[in-house]
CSV table of C-alpha atoms in Angstrom, one decimal:
chain,number,residue,atom,x,y,z
A,68,MET,CA,105.5,162.1,197.7
A,69,MET,CA,103.8,161.7,194.7
A,70,LEU,CA,100.9,159.5,193.4
A,71,LYS,CA,99.5,159.6,190.1
A,72,TYR,CA,95.9,159.3,190.7
A,73,LYS,CA,96.4,161.9,193.7
A,74,PRO,CA,98.6,164.3,193.6
A,75,ASP,CA,97.8,166.8,195.8
A,76,PHE,CA,98.3,163.6,198.7
A,77,GLU,CA,101.1,165.9,200.3
A,78,GLU,CA,98.1,168.1,201.4
A,79,ILE,CA,95.8,165.2,202.6
A,80,LYS,CA,98.1,163.8,204.6
A,81,LYS,CA,98.6,166.9,205.8
A,82,ARG,CA,94.8,167.1,207.2
A,83,TRP,CA,94.6,163.4,208.3
A,84,ASN,CA,97.8,164.2,210.5
A,85,TYR,CA,96.1,167.7,211.7
A,86,PHE,CA,92.7,165.0,212.8
A,87,TRP,CA,94.5,162.3,214.5
A,88,ASN,CA,95.9,164.9,217.3
A,89,ASN,CA,92.2,166.1,217.8
A,90,GLN,CA,93.3,169.3,215.4
A,91,LEU,CA,91.3,170.5,213.2
A,92,TYR,CA,93.2,171.9,209.4
A,93,LYS,CA,90.8,174.2,207.6
A,94,ARG,CA,88.0,171.9,207.6
A,95,PRO,CA,86.2,168.2,208.5
A,96,ILE,CA,87.6,165.3,206.6
A,97,MET,CA,85.6,164.4,203.2
A,98,LEU,CA,85.4,161.2,201.6
A,99,SER,CA,83.6,161.5,197.7
A,100,SER,CA,84.6,160.8,194.4
A,101,CYS,CA,83.1,161.4,190.6
A,102,TYR,CA,83.4,160.4,187.3
A,103,LYS,CA,85.4,162.7,185.7
A,104,ASN,CA,84.3,161.9,182.0
A,105,LEU,CA,82.1,158.9,182.1
A,106,GLN,CA,78.1,158.3,183.0
A,107,ASN,CA,77.9,154.6,183.6
A,108,ASN,CA,80.0,152.2,185.0
A,109,GLN,CA,82.2,150.7,182.3
A,110,PHE,CA,84.1,148.2,184.9
A,111,PRO,CA,82.2,145.2,185.1
A,112,GLY,CA,82.6,142.9,188.2
A,113,LEU,CA,85.9,145.3,189.3
A,114,PHE,CA,84.1,145.4,192.8
A,115,SER,CA,81.7,142.6,193.1
A,116,LEU,CA,84.1,139.8,191.5
A,117,ARG,CA,87.6,141.3,193.4
A,118,TYR,CA,87.4,138.0,195.4
A,119,TYR,CA,86.8,135.6,193.4
A,120,ARG,CA,89.7,136.9,191.1
A,121,ALA,CA,91.5,137.2,193.7
A,122,TYR,CA,91.5,133.9,194.5
A,123,ASN,CA,91.6,132.0,191.7
A,124,GLY,CA,95.1,134.0,190.0
A,125,LEU,CA,92.8,136.6,187.5
A,126,TRP,CA,95.0,138.9,189.9
A,127,ASN,CA,96.2,140.9,185.7
A,128,GLN,CA,92.8,141.2,185.3
A,129,GLN,CA,91.5,142.2,188.7
A,130,LEU,CA,94.8,145.2,188.3
A,131,THR,CA,94.3,146.1,184.6
A,132,LEU,CA,90.2,147.0,185.3
A,133,PHE,CA,91.3,149.1,188.3
A,134,ASN,CA,93.6,151.1,186.8
A,135,GLU,CA,91.3,152.1,184.1
A,136,PHE,CA,88.5,153.0,186.9
A,137,THR,CA,91.4,154.9,188.7
A,138,GLU,CA,92.2,156.6,185.8
A,139,ASN,CA,88.6,157.8,185.2
A,140,ILE,CA,88.0,159.2,188.9
A,141,ASP,CA,88.3,162.3,190.4
A,142,PHE,CA,89.6,161.2,194.1
A,143,LEU,CA,88.7,164.6,195.9
A,144,GLY,CA,89.1,166.0,199.2
A,145,ASP,CA,90.4,163.5,201.8
A,146,LEU,CA,90.4,160.2,199.6
A,147,ILE,CA,93.5,158.5,198.1
A,148,PRO,CA,92.9,155.8,196.2
A,149,CYS,CA,93.8,152.5,197.1
A,150,PHE,CA,92.8,148.6,196.3
A,151,ALA,CA,92.9,146.2,198.6
A,152,PRO,CA,93.9,142.4,198.5
A,153,ASP,CA,91.5,140.6,200.2
A,154,PHE,CA,90.5,137.0,199.3
A,155,GLY,CA,86.7,137.7,201.5
A,156,PRO,CA,84.9,138.4,205.1
A,157,ASN,CA,86.4,134.8,205.9
A,158,GLN,CA,90.0,134.3,205.0
A,159,PHE,CA,91.2,134.6,209.1
A,160,ALA,CA,89.3,131.7,209.1
A,161,ALA,CA,90.9,130.4,205.8
A,162,PHE,CA,94.7,130.6,207.9
A,163,TYR,CA,93.3,127.8,210.6
A,164,GLY,CA,92.4,125.7,208.1
A,165,ALA,CA,89.3,126.4,206.3
A,166,ASP,CA,88.9,125.8,203.0
A,167,LEU,CA,87.3,129.5,201.0
A,168,LYS,CA,84.7,128.1,198.4
A,169,PHE,CA,83.1,130.3,195.9
A,170,SER,CA,80.0,129.9,194.1
A,171,GLU,CA,79.6,130.3,190.0
A,172,ASP,CA,76.0,131.2,190.9
A,173,SER,CA,77.3,133.6,193.0
A,174,LYS,CA,80.9,134.9,192.7
A,175,HIS,CA,80.4,137.9,195.0
A,176,THR,CA,82.0,136.8,198.1
A,177,SER,CA,83.6,133.9,199.4
A,178,TRP,CA,82.7,131.7,202.7
A,179,VAL,CA,84.2,129.0,204.6
A,180,GLU,CA,82.1,125.5,206.3
A,181,PRO,CA,82.4,125.4,210.1
A,182,ILE,CA,85.8,122.5,210.3
A,183,ILE,CA,85.5,122.1,214.4
A,184,ASP,CA,83.1,119.8,215.0
A,185,ASP,CA,85.2,118.5,218.7
A,186,TRP,CA,87.8,121.1,220.5
A,187,ASN,CA,89.8,118.8,221.3
A,188,LYS,CA,90.6,117.9,217.9
A,189,PHE,CA,91.7,121.3,217.5
A,190,LEU,CA,92.6,123.2,220.6
A,191,PRO,CA,94.8,124.5,221.0
A,192,LEU,CA,94.5,126.8,218.0
A,193,LYS,CA,97.5,127.5,216.3
A,194,PHE,CA,98.4,130.0,213.4
A,195,ASN,CA,100.7,128.7,210.8
A,196,PRO,CA,102.5,130.5,208.2
A,197,LYS,CA,103.1,128.4,206.0
A,198,ASN,CA,99.1,127.8,205.7
A,199,GLU,CA,98.3,127.8,201.2
A,200,THR,CA,95.7,130.2,201.5
A,201,PHE,CA,97.8,132.3,204.0
A,202,GLN,CA,101.0,132.8,201.5
A,203,LYS,CA,98.1,133.0,198.2
A,204,LEU,CA,97.5,136.3,200.0
A,205,LEU,CA,101.0,137.2,201.2
A,206,ASP,CA,101.8,136.4,197.0
A,207,TYR,CA,98.7,138.3,196.3
A,208,ILE,CA,99.8,141.4,198.3
A,209,ARG,CA,103.1,141.6,197.0
A,210,PHE,CA,101.8,141.7,193.6
A,211,VAL,CA,99.7,144.6,194.3
A,212,ALA,CA,102.3,146.1,196.2
A,213,ASN,CA,104.5,146.6,193.3
A,214,ASP,CA,101.5,147.7,190.5
A,215,SER,CA,101.2,150.4,193.1
A,216,LYS,CA,104.4,152.1,193.2
A,217,GLY,CA,103.8,156.2,192.5
A,218,LYS,CA,99.9,155.3,192.1
A,219,TYR,CA,97.6,154.6,195.1
A,220,LEU,CA,98.0,152.8,197.8
A,221,VAL,CA,97.7,149.3,199.5
A,222,CYS,CA,95.1,148.7,201.7
A,223,ASP,CA,94.9,146.6,204.9
A,224,ILE,CA,92.9,143.6,204.2
A,225,ASP,CA,89.5,143.2,205.7
A,226,LYS,CA,90.1,140.4,209.3
A,227,HIS,CA,87.1,139.1,210.8
A,228,SER,CA,89.5,138.5,213.6
A,229,ASN,CA,88.9,137.7,217.1
A,230,ILE,CA,85.0,136.0,218.0
A,231,ASP,CA,84.4,136.2,214.0
A,232,THR,CA,87.2,134.0,213.8
A,233,LEU,CA,85.4,131.3,216.1
A,234,LEU,CA,81.7,132.4,214.0
A,235,ALA,CA,83.4,130.4,211.2
A,236,LEU,CA,85.2,127.8,212.6
A,237,ARG,CA,82.7,126.5,214.1
A,238,GLY,CA,79.5,128.0,213.5
A,239,ALA,CA,76.9,129.9,215.0
A,240,GLU,CA,74.3,127.8,216.7
A,241,LYS,CA,77.6,125.6,218.1
A,242,LEU,CA,79.2,128.7,218.9
A,243,CYS,CA,76.0,130.3,221.1
A,244,MET,CA,75.6,127.3,222.6
A,245,ASP,CA,79.3,126.6,223.5
A,246,LEU,CA,79.4,130.4,225.2
A,247,TYR,CA,76.9,128.4,227.6
A,248,ASP,CA,77.8,125.2,227.9
A,249,ARG,CA,81.6,125.0,227.5
A,250,PRO,CA,82.5,128.9,228.2
A,251,GLU,CA,86.3,127.4,229.2
A,252,ILE,CA,86.7,126.5,225.8
A,253,ILE,CA,85.7,129.4,223.7
A,254,GLU,CA,88.4,131.2,226.9
A,255,LYS,CA,90.6,129.0,225.2
A,256,ALA,CA,90.2,129.5,221.5
A,257,MET,CA,90.3,133.0,222.0
A,258,LEU,CA,93.6,133.5,224.0
A,259,ASP,CA,94.9,131.3,221.3
A,260,LEU,CA,93.9,133.4,218.8
A,261,ARG,CA,94.6,137.1,220.4
A,262,LYS,CA,98.2,135.1,221.0
A,263,ASP,CA,98.5,135.0,216.8
A,264,PHE,CA,97.0,138.6,215.9
A,265,PRO,CA,100.4,140.7,216.1
A,266,GLU,CA,102.2,137.9,213.9
A,267,ILE,CA,99.5,137.5,211.2
A,268,CYS,CA,99.1,141.2,211.1
A,269,GLU,CA,103.0,141.5,210.8
A,270,TYR,CA,103.6,139.1,208.0
A,271,ILE,CA,101.3,141.0,206.5
A,272,TYR,CA,102.2,144.8,206.5
A,273,LYS,CA,105.4,143.4,205.8
A,274,ALA,CA,104.4,142.5,202.1
A,275,GLY,CA,103.0,145.5,201.6
A,276,VAL,CA,100.6,146.8,203.2
A,277,ASP,CA,103.0,149.8,205.1
A,278,ASN,CA,103.6,150.8,201.7
A,279,ASN,CA,107.0,151.3,202.0
A,280,GLY,CA,106.5,153.3,205.0
A,281,ILE,CA,104.4,156.3,203.2
A,282,GLY,CA,101.5,154.8,205.7
A,283,THR,CA,98.6,152.7,206.3
A,284,THR,CA,95.0,152.7,204.7
A,285,ASN,CA,91.1,150.9,205.0
A,286,TRP,CA,87.8,152.3,204.2
A,287,GLY,CA,89.1,155.9,203.3
A,288,VAL,CA,91.3,156.8,206.7
A,289,TYR,CA,94.7,157.2,206.2
A,290,SER,CA,97.2,157.7,208.4
A,291,GLU,CA,101.9,158.0,207.9
A,292,LYS,CA,101.5,155.3,211.3
A,293,LYS,CA,99.9,152.0,211.5
A,294,PHE,CA,96.2,152.1,211.0
A,295,GLY,CA,93.2,149.0,211.8
A,296,ILE,CA,90.1,148.4,211.6
A,297,VAL,CA,88.7,146.3,214.5
A,298,GLN,CA,85.5,145.2,214.4
A,299,ALA,CA,83.6,141.7,216.2
A,300,ASP,CA,80.5,141.4,213.8
A,301,PHE,CA,79.1,138.4,216.2
A,302,ILE,CA,78.7,141.0,219.3
A,303,CYS,CA,75.0,140.9,218.7
A,304,MET,CA,74.2,137.3,219.4
A,305,MET,CA,76.2,138.0,222.7
A,306,SER,CA,74.8,139.6,226.5
A,307,PRO,CA,77.6,142.4,227.7
A,308,ALA,CA,78.0,139.8,230.3
A,309,MET,CA,79.6,138.0,227.8
A,310,PHE,CA,81.0,140.0,226.1
A,311,ARG,CA,82.9,141.9,228.4
A,312,LYS,CA,84.7,138.9,228.9
A,313,PHE,CA,85.3,136.8,225.7
A,314,VAL,CA,85.6,139.9,223.6
A,315,LEU,CA,86.4,142.8,225.0
A,316,PRO,CA,90.0,142.5,226.1
A,317,ALA,CA,90.9,140.7,222.1
A,318,ILE,CA,89.4,144.2,220.8
A,319,GLU,CA,91.3,145.9,223.8
A,320,GLU,CA,94.4,144.2,222.5
A,321,GLU,CA,94.0,144.9,218.6
A,322,ILE,CA,93.4,148.3,219.0
A,323,GLU,CA,96.3,148.9,221.1
A,324,TYR,CA,98.3,146.7,218.3
A,325,TYR,CA,97.8,149.5,216.3
A,326,ASP,CA,99.2,153.4,216.5
A,327,TYR,CA,95.6,154.7,215.4
A,328,SER,CA,92.1,152.3,215.1
A,329,TYR,CA,88.5,152.2,214.5
A,330,PHE,CA,86.3,150.3,215.2
A,331,HIS,CA,83.4,149.1,213.6
A,332,LEU,CA,79.7,148.8,215.3
A,333,ASP,CA,77.4,146.7,213.5
A,334,GLY,CA,73.4,146.5,213.7
A,335,PRO,CA,71.5,147.5,216.1
A,336,GLY,CA,72.0,144.2,218.0
A,337,ALA,CA,75.3,145.8,218.5
A,338,LEU,CA,74.5,148.9,219.9
A,339,LYS,CA,74.4,147.4,223.6
A,340,HIS,CA,77.7,146.8,224.3
A,341,ILE,CA,78.4,151.1,222.7
A,342,ASP,CA,79.6,152.1,226.1
A,343,ASP,CA,82.2,149.1,226.7
A,344,ILE,CA,83.4,149.7,223.8
A,345,LEU,CA,83.5,154.2,223.8
A,346,SER,CA,85.9,153.3,227.4
A,347,ILE,CA,88.8,151.8,225.6
A,348,LYS,CA,90.5,155.6,225.8
A,349,LYS,CA,93.2,154.6,222.4
A,350,LEU,CA,90.2,154.4,220.1
A,351,ARG,CA,90.3,157.4,218.3
A,352,ILE,CA,86.6,156.5,215.3
A,353,LEU,CA,83.8,154.7,215.7
A,354,GLN,CA,81.8,153.8,212.2
A,355,TRP,CA,78.2,152.9,214.0
A,356,VAL,CA,76.3,150.7,210.9
A,357,PRO,CA,72.8,150.6,211.5
A,358,GLY,CA,72.0,147.9,209.1
A,359,ASP,CA,69.1,147.2,206.7
A,360,GLY,CA,66.2,148.3,207.2
A,361,GLN,CA,66.9,150.9,209.5
A,362,LYS,CA,67.4,154.8,209.2
A,363,PRO,CA,70.3,156.0,207.5
A,364,ASN,CA,73.8,156.1,209.8
A,365,PHE,CA,73.6,160.3,209.7
A,366,GLN,CA,70.2,160.1,211.1
A,367,TRP,CA,71.8,158.6,214.4
A,368,LEU,CA,72.5,161.9,215.7
A,369,ASP,CA,72.5,160.7,219.3
A,370,VAL,CA,75.0,158.3,218.5
A,371,LEU,CA,77.2,160.2,216.9
A,372,LYS,CA,77.2,162.6,219.5
A,373,LYS,CA,77.2,160.2,222.1
A,374,ALA,CA,80.6,158.4,220.7
A,375,GLN,CA,82.3,162.7,220.7
A,376,LYS,CA,81.1,163.6,224.1
A,377,ALA,CA,83.3,160.1,224.9
A,378,GLY,CA,86.0,161.5,222.8
A,379,LYS,CA,86.0,159.5,219.4
A,380,ALA,CA,85.8,160.9,216.3
A,381,VAL,CA,83.2,159.6,214.2
A,382,THR,CA,82.2,158.4,210.6
A,383,VAL,CA,78.7,159.8,208.7
A,384,PHE,CA,77.5,158.5,205.6
A,385,GLY,CA,74.6,157.8,203.8
A,386,ASN,CA,73.1,154.6,202.6
A,387,GLY,CA,71.5,153.6,198.6
A,388,GLN,CA,67.9,155.6,199.3
A,389,GLU,CA,69.0,158.4,201.6
A,390,PRO,CA,72.5,159.5,200.7
A,391,LEU,CA,74.7,161.9,201.9
A,392,THR,CA,74.6,164.8,200.3
A,393,PRO,CA,76.0,168.9,201.1
A,394,GLU,CA,73.1,169.9,202.2
A,395,ILE,CA,72.8,167.6,204.8
A,396,VAL,CA,76.6,167.5,205.5
A,397,LYS,CA,76.2,171.3,206.4
A,398,ARG,CA,73.7,170.5,208.9
A,399,LEU,CA,75.6,168.2,210.2
A,400,HIS,CA,78.1,170.6,210.0
A,401,GLN,CA,76.1,172.7,213.2
A,402,GLU,CA,75.3,169.6,215.5
A,403,LEU,CA,79.3,168.3,215.3
A,404,ASP,CA,82.5,169.2,216.3
A,405,PRO,CA,84.4,169.4,212.9
A,406,ALA,CA,87.9,168.0,214.2
A,407,ASN,CA,86.0,165.0,215.1
A,408,VAL,CA,84.0,163.8,212.3
A,409,ILE,CA,84.9,161.6,208.7
A,410,TYR,CA,81.9,163.0,206.5
A,411,ASP,CA,82.3,159.6,203.9
A,412,GLY,CA,81.0,159.3,200.2
A,413,ILE,CA,79.5,162.5,199.9
A,414,CYS,CA,77.3,162.7,197.2
A,415,ILE,CA,78.0,165.4,194.4
A,416,LYS,CA,77.4,165.8,190.6
A,417,ASN,CA,81.5,166.5,189.8
A,418,ARG,CA,83.9,168.4,191.2
A,419,LYS,CA,82.5,171.3,191.4
A,420,GLU,CA,79.5,170.3,193.9
A,421,PHE,CA,82.7,169.4,196.0
A,422,GLU,CA,84.7,172.3,196.2
A,423,GLU,CA,81.5,174.6,196.7
A,424,LEU,CA,81.1,172.2,199.6
A,425,GLU,CA,84.3,172.4,200.5
A,426,ASP,CA,84.5,176.1,200.2
A,427,TRP,CA,82.1,176.3,202.7
A,428,LEU,CA,83.1,174.3,205.8
A,429,GLU,CA,86.2,176.6,205.6
A,430,LYS,CA,84.3,179.5,206.0
A,431,ASN,CA,82.1,178.2,207.9
A,432,ALA,CA,84.9,176.3,210.4
């Protein structure tokens, strides 16, 4: 199998297969990219307006920009070029009847207004495959899948399922109160969402996210089998007891649905749940996101080592103020198990600098 924008795809597949089997193939997983010739961003709004263009039917415009971009990018290491056919982070809530909204003054993301005021009028929550937003999304996925053939892969969507869907449908303040005042309602709503999750995913995969059997990808991670990102950002607002009762069962089921999975643990308030997350046997990767104003991910060695000690792989990355440089990767290589780490977004100037780091890691593996 050849991809126009990733000629060494077969070699990369081999390394990912080793990774999923907790084995090292020559060196750790490395994800990076650089411009081939361009010095400045010549693709206005490629990423910042992707939701807006997608939801408003500007599909040709978005894919034209994306293809021009990928023609000018070196996808280095184990990074596979891919495109995410998303409508934005609250699209799961839109599948249940909420309206996705954009502001003309801020087109970079979408949101929904809460629609659940009286639980008795909304329960049971039931996904309708004929939902207008969902059908539009499936059409978009098919459109992207048709364009992608032989060039790049189609990513899975940004799901924000389980408790994050309830957050969007109900609103943060009311949901927090419901957890105390009407726990039986939240438990029932979560059961409804959990039951629908596999059906929604199957529609999405069959529309094109399965890449005709080539494999699945998201956030730079690739698998020949079914791979997915699992997250629950609202858990930073929950006590460990409430998390275990209302959300952990949903996370466990979503992880069980996938062959391989990756949990996105977001913000200091979520760290109190790390032991419960790491106890999920089938979970393969933990992504720890420290949050705004915190030291970068690669400086949280205690968290990274804790996850590896529990048998999980970790993603390691920097931020805008402190990027993940080759020098930092070399230091971390002495601290972390190379078979269970993904160095994500390595900041390099060109292919030569990346290849020098790659050679060093292979010699010191």
